[in-house]
Short mmCIF file of C-alpha atoms in Angstrom, two decimals:
data_model
loop_
_atom_site.label_atom_id
_atom_site.label_comp_id
_atom_site.label_asym_id
_atom_site.label_seq_id
_atom_site.Cartn_x
_atom_site.Cartn_y
_atom_site.Cartn_z
CA TYR A 1 56.36 50.04 48.47
CA ASP A 2 53.14 51.56 47.11
CA ASN A 3 53.17 52.60 43.42
CA SER A 4 56.03 50.18 42.64
CA ALA A 5 56.69 47.67 39.88
CA CYS A 6 57.84 44.25 41.12
CA LEU A 7 59.78 41.29 39.73
CA TRP A 8 58.80 37.73 40.70
CA GLY A 9 60.85 34.57 40.18
CA MET A 10 58.83 31.77 38.58
CA ALA A 11 60.95 28.67 39.38
CA GLU A 12 59.46 28.83 42.89
CA PRO A 13 57.06 31.83 42.65
CA LYS A 14 58.34 34.51 45.02
CA LEU A 15 58.77 38.28 45.10
CA GLU A 16 62.37 39.17 44.23
CA GLN A 17 62.59 42.93 43.71
CA TYR A 18 60.66 46.22 44.01
CA LEU A 19 61.21 48.86 41.30
CA VAL A 20 60.44 52.24 42.84
CA GLY A 21 59.90 55.34 40.70
CA HIS A 22 56.23 56.16 40.09
CA GLU A 23 54.49 58.88 42.06
CA TYR A 24 51.05 57.30 41.67
CA SER A 25 49.65 53.83 40.90
CA VAL A 26 51.27 51.72 38.18
CA VAL A 27 48.81 51.28 35.29
CA VAL A 28 50.63 48.54 33.40
CA VAL A 29 53.94 46.68 33.11
CA VAL A 30 55.11 45.05 29.87
CA PHE A 31 58.36 43.49 28.63
CA VAL A 32 59.82 44.47 25.24
CA SER A 33 62.88 42.31 24.60
CA ASP A 34 65.09 42.73 27.70
CA ASP A 35 63.46 45.96 28.86
CA LEU A 36 60.54 46.33 31.26
CA PHE A 37 58.21 49.28 30.62
CA SER A 38 56.04 50.54 33.48
CA ALA A 39 53.37 53.19 32.94
CA GLY A 40 51.59 55.03 35.74
CA TYR A 41 48.85 57.49 36.58
CA ASP A 42 51.64 60.03 37.08
CA SER A 43 51.74 60.26 33.25
CA VAL A 44 55.26 58.82 33.09
CA ILE A 45 56.60 55.71 31.35
CA HIS A 46 59.75 54.26 32.98
CA VAL A 47 62.08 51.81 31.23
CA TRP A 48 63.93 49.27 33.42
CA GLY A 49 66.68 46.76 32.70
CA ARG A 50 66.40 43.11 33.78
CA ASP A 51 68.64 43.94 36.74
CA GLY A 52 66.01 46.41 37.97
CA ALA A 53 68.05 49.54 37.11
CA LYS A 54 66.07 52.42 35.59
CA LYS A 55 67.34 53.15 32.06
CA ARG A 56 65.18 56.13 31.04
CA SER A 57 61.79 57.82 31.47
CA MET A 58 59.27 59.22 28.98
CA PRO A 59 56.37 61.59 29.75
CA SER A 60 52.98 60.59 28.31
CA GLU A 61 50.87 62.69 25.92
CA GLU A 62 48.82 64.61 28.50
CA ILE A 63 46.80 66.42 25.83
CA HIS A 64 44.69 63.26 25.48
CA GLY A 65 43.97 63.01 29.22
CA THR A 66 45.16 60.58 31.88
CA MET A 67 46.89 57.45 30.63
CA THR A 68 44.87 54.32 31.48
CA ALA A 69 46.38 51.57 29.27
CA PHE A 70 49.70 50.82 27.57
CA ALA A 71 51.07 47.97 25.43
CA ALA A 72 54.22 47.65 23.33
CA ALA A 73 55.66 45.42 20.60
CA GLU A 74 59.29 45.95 19.55
CA THR A 75 59.59 49.74 18.98
CA GLN A 76 55.88 50.59 18.76
CA ALA A 77 53.44 51.12 21.62
CA LEU A 78 49.73 51.91 21.77
CA VAL A 79 48.55 54.07 24.67
CA GLY A 80 44.94 54.38 25.88
CA PHE A 81 43.50 57.36 27.75
CA ASP A 82 40.55 58.09 30.02
CA GLY A 83 38.79 60.07 27.28
CA GLY A 84 38.80 57.03 24.97
CA ALA A 85 41.74 58.05 22.79
CA LEU A 86 44.15 55.41 21.42
CA VAL A 87 47.49 56.92 20.38
CA PRO A 88 50.57 55.12 18.97
CA LEU A 89 53.99 55.92 20.44
CA ASP A 90 57.41 55.29 18.84
CA LEU A 91 59.49 53.91 21.71
CA ALA A 92 62.78 54.62 19.93
CA THR A 93 62.13 58.33 19.29
CA GLY A 94 59.40 59.14 21.85
CA GLU A 95 57.23 60.62 19.08
CA TRP A 96 53.42 60.27 19.15
CA GLY A 97 51.53 59.21 16.02
CA LEU A 98 48.03 59.79 14.67
CA PRO A 99 45.23 58.43 16.94
CA PHE A 100 43.48 55.14 16.14
CA ASP A 101 39.68 54.80 16.13
CA GLY A 102 39.18 55.13 19.89
CA HIS A 103 36.50 54.18 22.40
CA LYS A 104 33.44 56.16 23.45
CA TYR A 105 34.52 56.03 27.09
CA SER A 106 37.78 55.36 28.93
CA VAL A 107 40.15 52.75 27.46
CA SER A 108 40.46 49.91 29.98
CA ASP A 109 43.20 47.79 28.38
CA VAL A 110 45.48 47.30 25.36
CA ASP A 111 47.52 44.24 24.33
CA TRP A 112 49.62 43.19 21.32
CA SER A 113 49.52 39.69 19.84
CA PRO A 114 52.71 37.63 20.35
CA ASP A 115 53.66 38.01 16.67
CA GLY A 116 53.13 41.79 16.76
CA LYS A 117 50.64 41.68 13.86
CA PHE A 118 47.57 42.71 15.88
CA VAL A 119 46.68 44.89 18.87
CA ALA A 120 43.48 44.45 20.90
CA THR A 121 41.76 47.13 22.97
CA THR A 122 38.82 47.16 25.39
CA GLY A 123 36.89 50.04 26.90
CA TRP A 124 34.13 50.93 29.33
CA ASP A 125 31.89 51.37 26.27
CA GLY A 126 31.73 47.54 26.31
CA VAL A 127 33.52 47.07 22.98
CA MET A 128 36.58 45.00 22.06
CA ARG A 129 38.50 46.08 18.96
CA ILE A 130 41.39 44.41 17.15
CA PHE A 131 43.62 46.54 14.89
CA ASN A 132 46.59 45.97 12.64
CA PRO A 133 49.73 48.02 13.50
CA ASP A 134 48.66 50.80 11.12
CA GLY A 135 45.34 51.33 12.92
CA ALA A 136 42.97 49.55 10.51
CA VAL A 137 40.14 47.79 12.39
CA ILE A 138 40.21 43.98 11.90
CA PHE A 139 37.36 43.19 14.31
CA ALA A 140 35.00 45.12 16.58
CA ASP A 141 32.09 43.99 18.77
CA LYS A 142 28.79 44.88 17.11
CA THR A 143 26.88 44.66 20.39
CA PRO A 144 28.56 46.38 23.37
CA HIS A 145 28.77 44.45 26.65
CA ALA A 146 26.39 46.14 29.09
CA GLU A 147 28.79 45.75 32.04
CA GLY A 148 31.75 47.21 30.13
CA LEU A 149 35.01 45.39 29.35
CA GLU A 150 37.82 45.68 31.89
CA MET A 151 40.81 43.97 30.27
CA VAL A 152 42.16 42.03 27.30
CA ASP A 153 45.22 39.82 26.86
CA PHE A 154 46.42 37.66 23.97
CA LEU A 155 47.01 34.03 24.95
CA SER A 156 48.30 33.45 21.42
CA SER A 157 47.93 35.20 18.08
CA ASP A 158 44.60 33.34 17.69
CA VAL A 159 43.07 33.60 21.18
CA VAL A 160 42.40 36.58 23.46
CA LEU A 161 41.27 36.68 27.10
CA VAL A 162 38.61 39.26 27.93
CA ALA A 163 37.22 40.16 31.36
CA ASP A 164 33.95 42.08 31.71
CA GLY A 165 32.50 44.24 34.47
CA SER A 166 30.56 41.30 35.93
CA ALA A 167 33.85 39.52 36.78
CA THR A 168 33.50 36.89 34.05
CA LEU A 169 36.68 35.78 32.24
CA GLN A 170 36.22 34.67 28.65
CA ALA A 171 38.53 33.25 25.99
CA ARG A 172 37.60 34.46 22.50
CA SER A 173 38.76 33.91 18.94
CA ALA A 174 40.90 36.81 17.74
CA ALA A 175 39.55 36.35 14.21
CA ASP A 176 35.82 36.78 14.87
CA GLY A 177 35.36 37.24 18.63
CA LYS A 178 33.63 33.87 19.04
CA PRO A 179 33.59 32.67 22.71
CA LEU A 180 35.70 29.56 23.40
CA TRP A 181 35.23 29.17 27.19
CA SER A 182 34.26 31.31 30.16
CA VAL A 183 34.90 31.33 33.92
CA PRO A 184 32.55 33.40 36.14
CA MET A 185 34.15 34.53 39.40
CA GLY A 186 30.83 34.62 41.27
CA GLU A 187 28.67 37.36 42.73
CA GLU A 188 31.35 38.53 45.19
CA GLY A 189 34.26 37.84 42.85
CA TRP A 190 36.48 40.27 40.97
CA ILE A 191 39.31 40.25 38.44
CA GLY A 192 42.19 42.69 38.91
CA CYS A 193 44.58 41.90 36.04
CA LEU A 194 45.92 39.02 33.96
CA ALA A 195 48.83 38.04 31.71
CA GLY A 196 49.39 35.16 29.30
CA ALA A 197 52.62 33.14 29.57
CA PRO A 198 54.88 33.13 26.47
CA ASP A 199 54.27 29.41 25.83
CA GLY A 200 50.51 30.03 25.49
CA LYS A 201 49.73 27.13 27.84
CA THR A 202 49.14 29.05 31.08
CA PHE A 203 48.28 32.54 32.30
CA ALA A 204 48.48 34.47 35.55
CA MET A 205 45.50 36.31 37.05
CA PHE A 206 45.16 38.46 40.17
CA CYS A 207 41.58 38.09 41.36
CA SER A 208 39.36 37.52 44.41
CA GLU A 209 41.10 34.14 44.81
CA GLY A 210 44.58 35.75 45.02
CA LEU A 211 47.44 35.55 42.51
CA THR A 212 46.46 32.48 40.50
CA PHE A 213 48.14 30.56 37.68
CA ARG A 214 45.71 28.91 35.27
CA ASP A 215 45.34 26.48 32.37
CA ALA A 216 44.94 28.42 29.11
CA ALA A 217 42.81 25.65 27.57
CA THR A 218 40.10 25.75 30.25
CA GLY A 219 40.73 28.64 32.66
CA ALA A 220 41.04 26.20 35.59
CA THR A 221 43.36 27.14 38.47
CA ILE A 222 46.66 25.20 38.59
CA PHE A 223 48.02 26.83 41.77
CA SER A 224 47.84 30.14 43.64
CA VAL A 225 50.23 32.40 45.59
CA ASN A 226 49.32 34.54 48.58
CA THR A 227 50.35 38.19 48.24
CA PRO A 228 49.65 41.06 50.68
CA ASP A 229 49.84 43.65 47.90
CA SER A 230 47.16 44.86 45.49
CA ILE A 231 48.39 44.08 41.97
CA GLY A 232 47.21 46.36 39.16
CA SER A 233 49.15 44.91 36.21
CA MET A 234 51.51 42.06 35.33
CA ALA A 235 53.70 40.70 32.53
CA PHE A 236 55.89 37.64 31.98
CA THR A 237 59.49 37.90 30.81
CA PRO A 238 59.90 36.60 27.22
CA ASP A 239 61.40 33.34 28.55
CA GLY A 240 58.52 32.88 31.02
CA LYS A 241 60.86 32.51 34.01
CA ARG A 242 59.83 35.72 35.82
CA LEU A 243 56.62 37.66 36.32
CA ALA A 244 56.60 41.44 36.76
CA THR A 245 53.73 43.08 38.67
CA GLY A 246 52.70 46.69 39.16
CA LEU A 247 51.32 47.63 42.58
CA LEU A 248 48.42 49.95 43.37
CA ASP A 249 48.44 52.43 46.22
#
């Protein structure tokens, strides 16, 4: 089941279904309305229905390099590449737009705010940026993080989660980047991926402690689930009842 996307039930967290279709590792999974989008290192974006049936596939813009990050809101997506490019994609037509102000090094993550008014990006240049949908920069770190930034996820339209290369998870204000709380994973710890629940009260994180579900107000672990697979990405359904995960090879 390597290189698969997976669907988890959340009433009693358990793996329900494997979605097989990518040739290489799944980079990210994200829900847009009733559709699940999975993007992989094979430079393909697959679209799945809630029943797990594949609806269509879209090739990525290979001219910008290997796709490393993907996030979507309604009909618009923003795709990050290993060369630092950030390129918008119209999900209805499959047409690529003009690039945003990208990163110096590879884009590590992209995420839209719940209201679709902002999109945040992080890169291995150690900078977090927040844009409006047209590509105008709302906020950008003035001092890059020396360890690089691995991932970003909106908990709400006001709060973003950011993980750096030293395995420290931090909640920050989306308006000015001000730190709200932080959780270091320790010297031997690591953070693989994370996803905020639609209610903004909890979030899921795959880390050195396993698949954990945490309090959004403090970052404290509520409960954890053992999984034998290596999870590279995850996303909640809009109703918060299921969690989709993308597996690494």
